[in-house]
PDB file of C-alpha atoms in Angstrom:
ATOM      1  CA  MET A   1      88.166 122.259 105.305  1.00 44.00           C
ATOM      2  CA  SER A   2      87.796 123.571 101.779  1.00 48.00           C
ATOM      3  CA  ASN A   3      87.158 121.462  98.708  1.00 63.00           C
ATOM      4  CA  GLY A   4      89.879 123.292  96.833  1.00 77.00           C
ATOM      5  CA  PRO A   5      93.119 121.783  95.673  1.00 87.00           C
ATOM      6  CA  ILE A   6      94.897 119.339  97.927  1.00 92.00           C
ATOM      7  CA  LEU A   7      97.857 121.118  99.472  1.00 97.00           C
ATOM      8  CA  VAL A   8     100.528 119.239 101.403  1.00 98.00           C
ATOM      9  CA  VAL A   9     103.772 120.323 103.001  1.00 98.00           C
ATOM     10  CA  GLY A  10     106.893 118.220 102.760  1.00 98.00           C
ATOM     11  CA  PHE A  11     109.575 118.666 105.400  1.00 98.00           C
ATOM     12  CA  GLY A  12     113.169 117.631 105.667  1.00 97.00           C
ATOM     13  CA  CYS A  13     115.031 118.481 108.856  1.00 96.00           C
ATOM     14  CA  GLN A  14     118.140 117.850 110.875  1.00 95.00           C
ATOM     15  CA  ARG A  15     117.801 115.535 113.846  1.00 95.00           C
ATOM     16  CA  GLY A  16     116.589 117.464 116.864  1.00 97.00           C
ATOM     17  CA  CYS A  17     115.184 120.380 114.843  1.00 98.00           C
ATOM     18  CA  PRO A  18     112.611 122.061 117.114  1.00 98.00           C
ATOM     19  CA  ALA A  19     108.962 122.408 116.096  1.00 98.00           C
ATOM     20  CA  SER A  20     109.313 126.198 116.413  1.00 98.00           C
ATOM     21  CA  VAL A  21     111.873 126.257 113.566  1.00 98.00           C
ATOM     22  CA  LEU A  22     109.609 124.148 111.356  1.00 98.00           C
ATOM     23  CA  ARG A  23     106.599 126.320 112.197  1.00 98.00           C
ATOM     24  CA  ALA A  24     108.497 129.542 111.460  1.00 98.00           C
ATOM     25  CA  LEU A  25     109.612 128.196 108.067  1.00 98.00           C
ATOM     26  CA  LEU A  26     106.042 127.098 107.319  1.00 98.00           C
ATOM     27  CA  ASP A  27     104.497 130.423 108.368  1.00 98.00           C
ATOM     28  CA  GLN A  28     107.054 132.467 106.380  1.00 98.00           C
ATOM     29  CA  THR A  29     106.554 130.339 103.272  1.00 98.00           C
ATOM     30  CA  LEU A  30     102.749 130.441 103.412  1.00 98.00           C
ATOM     31  CA  GLN A  31     102.763 134.185 104.030  1.00 98.00           C
ATOM     32  CA  ALA A  32     105.176 134.834 101.150  1.00 97.00           C
ATOM     33  CA  HIS A  33     102.909 132.914  98.767  1.00 97.00           C
ATOM     34  CA  GLY A  34      99.561 134.148 100.077  1.00 97.00           C
ATOM     35  CA  ILE A  35      98.440 130.719 101.268  1.00 96.00           C
ATOM     36  CA  ALA A  36      96.272 130.308 104.358  1.00 96.00           C
ATOM     37  CA  LEU A  37      97.361 127.716 106.911  1.00 97.00           C
ATOM     38  CA  ASP A  38      93.894 126.135 106.853  1.00 95.00           C
ATOM     39  CA  GLN A  39      94.454 125.237 103.175  1.00 96.00           C
ATOM     40  CA  VAL A  40      97.174 122.771 104.184  1.00 97.00           C
ATOM     41  CA  ARG A  41      95.795 119.235 104.473  1.00 96.00           C
ATOM     42  CA  ALA A  42      98.788 117.241 105.672  1.00 97.00           C
ATOM     43  CA  LEU A  43     102.517 117.046 106.356  1.00 98.00           C
ATOM     44  CA  ALA A  44     104.947 114.627 104.753  1.00 98.00           C
ATOM     45  CA  SER A  45     108.533 113.537 105.314  1.00 98.00           C
ATOM     46  CA  ILE A  46     110.828 110.537 105.017  1.00 98.00           C
ATOM     47  CA  GLU A  47     110.537 107.355 107.074  1.00 97.00           C
ATOM     48  CA  LEU A  48     113.798 108.243 108.864  1.00 95.00           C
ATOM     49  CA  LYS A  49     111.942 111.192 110.440  1.00 96.00           C
ATOM     50  CA  ARG A  50     108.909 109.210 111.578  1.00 96.00           C
ATOM     51  CA  ASP A  51     109.881 109.667 115.250  1.00 97.00           C
ATOM     52  CA  GLU A  52     111.368 113.165 114.913  1.00 97.00           C
ATOM     53  CA  PRO A  53     109.998 115.076 117.958  1.00 98.00           C
ATOM     54  CA  GLY A  54     109.802 118.465 116.234  1.00 98.00           C
ATOM     55  CA  LEU A  55     107.838 117.105 113.284  1.00 98.00           C
ATOM     56  CA  LEU A  56     105.473 115.167 115.538  1.00 98.00           C
ATOM     57  CA  GLU A  57     104.964 118.232 117.732  1.00 98.00           C
ATOM     58  CA  LEU A  58     104.231 120.439 114.714  1.00 98.00           C
ATOM     59  CA  ALA A  59     101.741 117.925 113.306  1.00 98.00           C
ATOM     60  CA  ALA A  60      99.999 117.833 116.702  1.00 98.00           C
ATOM     61  CA  GLN A  61      99.986 121.654 116.997  1.00 98.00           C
ATOM     62  CA  LEU A  62      98.412 121.981 113.559  1.00 98.00           C
ATOM     63  CA  SER A  63      96.123 118.928 113.971  1.00 98.00           C
ATOM     64  CA  LEU A  64      97.442 117.596 110.667  1.00 98.00           C
ATOM     65  CA  PRO A  65      98.409 114.041 109.761  1.00 98.00           C
ATOM     66  CA  LEU A  66     102.103 113.325 109.157  1.00 98.00           C
ATOM     67  CA  THR A  67     102.831 110.716 106.490  1.00 98.00           C
ATOM     68  CA  CYS A  68     106.331 109.341 106.048  1.00 98.00           C
ATOM     69  CA  PHE A  69     107.631 107.625 102.929  1.00 98.00           C
ATOM     70  CA  THR A  70     110.567 105.285 102.424  1.00 97.00           C
ATOM     71  CA  ALA A  71     113.664 106.495 100.598  1.00 96.00           C
ATOM     72  CA  GLU A  72     112.775 104.061  97.808  1.00 96.00           C
ATOM     73  CA  GLU A  73     109.331 105.631  97.383  1.00 97.00           C
ATOM     74  CA  LEU A  74     110.818 109.135  97.366  1.00 97.00           C
ATOM     75  CA  ALA A  75     113.635 108.253  94.969  1.00 95.00           C
ATOM     76  CA  GLY A  76     111.004 107.785  92.252  1.00 95.00           C
ATOM     77  CA  TYR A  77     110.350 111.531  92.317  1.00 96.00           C
ATOM     78  CA  GLN A  78     113.900 112.562  91.434  1.00 95.00           C
ATOM     79  CA  ALA A  79     112.998 113.727  87.902  1.00 95.00           C
ATOM     80  CA  ARG A  80     110.336 116.085  89.312  1.00 96.00           C
ATOM     81  CA  LEU A  81     112.527 117.875  91.863  1.00 97.00           C
ATOM     82  CA  SER A  82     113.719 121.463  91.443  1.00 96.00           C
ATOM     83  CA  HIS A  83     116.971 120.733  93.250  1.00 88.00           C
ATOM     84  CA  LEU A  84     119.018 117.562  93.672  1.00 94.00           C
ATOM     85  CA  SER A  85     120.887 117.454  96.951  1.00 93.00           C
ATOM     86  CA  GLU A  86     123.881 115.148  97.105  1.00 93.00           C
ATOM     87  CA  ILE A  87     123.976 115.613 100.891  1.00 89.00           C
ATOM     88  CA  ALA A  88     120.366 114.481 101.185  1.00 92.00           C
ATOM     89  CA  PHE A  89     121.151 111.516  98.942  1.00 94.00           C
ATOM     90  CA  GLU A  90     124.150 110.497 101.056  1.00 94.00           C
ATOM     91  CA  ARG A  91     122.127 110.733 104.262  1.00 91.00           C
ATOM     92  CA  THR A  92     118.766 109.406 103.137  1.00 93.00           C
ATOM     93  CA  GLY A  93     119.002 107.687  99.761  1.00 94.00           C
ATOM     94  CA  CYS A  94     116.852 110.282  97.994  1.00 94.00           C
ATOM     95  CA  HIS A  95     117.865 113.586  96.425  1.00 94.00           C
ATOM     96  CA  GLY A  96     115.350 115.821  98.153  1.00 95.00           C
ATOM     97  CA  VAL A  97     113.197 114.923 101.118  1.00 97.00           C
ATOM     98  CA  ALA A  98     110.905 117.964 101.302  1.00 98.00           C
ATOM     99  CA  GLU A  99     109.971 118.144  97.624  1.00 97.00           C
ATOM    100  CA  SER A 100     109.679 114.419  97.000  1.00 97.00           C
ATOM    101  CA  ALA A 101     107.671 113.794 100.208  1.00 98.00           C
ATOM    102  CA  ALA A 102     105.261 116.620  99.335  1.00 98.00           C
ATOM    103  CA  LEU A 103     104.827 115.280  95.792  1.00 98.00           C
ATOM    104  CA  ALA A 104     104.400 111.699  96.996  1.00 98.00           C
ATOM    105  CA  LEU A 105     101.627 112.599  99.429  1.00 97.00           C
ATOM    106  CA  ALA A 106      99.822 114.951  97.029  1.00 97.00           C
ATOM    107  CA  ASP A 107      99.991 112.209  94.373  1.00 96.00           C
ATOM    108  CA  ARG A 108      98.487 109.716  96.827  1.00 95.00           C
ATOM    109  CA  TRP A 109      95.593 112.021  97.725  1.00 92.00           C
ATOM    110  CA  GLY A 110      94.897 113.676  94.398  1.00 91.00           C
ATOM    111  CA  SER A 111      93.314 112.424  91.214  1.00 90.00           C
ATOM    112  CA  SER A 112      95.737 114.398  89.042  1.00 88.00           C
ATOM    113  CA  PRO A 113      99.544 114.205  89.202  1.00 92.00           C
ATOM    114  CA  ALA A 114     100.905 116.501  91.893  1.00 96.00           C
ATOM    115  CA  SER A 115     103.012 119.530  91.142  1.00 97.00           C
ATOM    116  CA  LEU A 116     105.262 121.676  93.291  1.00 97.00           C
ATOM    117  CA  LEU A 117     103.501 124.877  94.266  1.00 97.00           C
ATOM    118  CA  VAL A 118     106.487 126.083  96.272  1.00 97.00           C
ATOM    119  CA  THR A 119     109.890 124.586  95.585  1.00 97.00           C
ATOM    120  CA  ARG A 120     112.412 123.839  98.304  1.00 97.00           C
ATOM    121  CA  GLN A 121     112.679 126.558 100.959  1.00 97.00           C
ATOM    122  CA  LYS A 122     115.631 126.297 103.279  1.00 95.00           C
ATOM    123  CA  ALA A 123     116.175 127.308 106.889  1.00 94.00           C
ATOM    124  CA  ALA A 124     119.227 126.536 108.991  1.00 91.00           C
ATOM    125  CA  GLN A 125     117.897 123.173 110.213  1.00 96.00           C
ATOM    126  CA  ALA A 126     115.077 122.364 107.829  1.00 97.00           C
ATOM    127  CA  THR A 127     113.729 122.349 104.302  1.00 97.00           C
ATOM    128  CA  LEU A 128     110.135 122.660 103.200  1.00 98.00           C
ATOM    129  CA  ALA A 129     108.231 122.334  99.952  1.00 98.00           C
ATOM    130  CA  LEU A 130     104.557 122.597  99.064  1.00 98.00           C
ATOM    131  CA  ALA A 131     102.874 120.330  96.557  1.00 98.00           C
ATOM    132  CA  THR A 132      99.351 120.487  95.198  1.00 97.00           C
ATOM    133  CA  ALA A 133      97.018 118.135  93.398  1.00 94.00           C
ATOM    134  CA  SER A 134      93.352 118.260  92.518  1.00 91.00           C
TER     135      SER A 134
END
């Protein structure tokens, strides 16, 4: 593991979203931004997804920890999001699961405030964002 910046991936997904969909979105996003998979330190999502099979399977495949935050914790990140989703808010109580979860985890691990390296990327069943902190 490198001592470079802390890089975490936040995921939002529909219930029952398969790990393969999440992995494809992750691989496409990393490739598009020239980021190596081994630079990613952890995965993050919302507490509602703590038992989501696809997310758990992906975390296991990648040997990465999955940290889930409450809607209340994520709601504090609203001002830092690139996109406010009313649908996400109706369903979860926060305006963007992927971005806010990524920021929350990078903030927890880093010594500097986290920033979004890759804003919300959307697939049919999932969203992803990458946050970094040093």
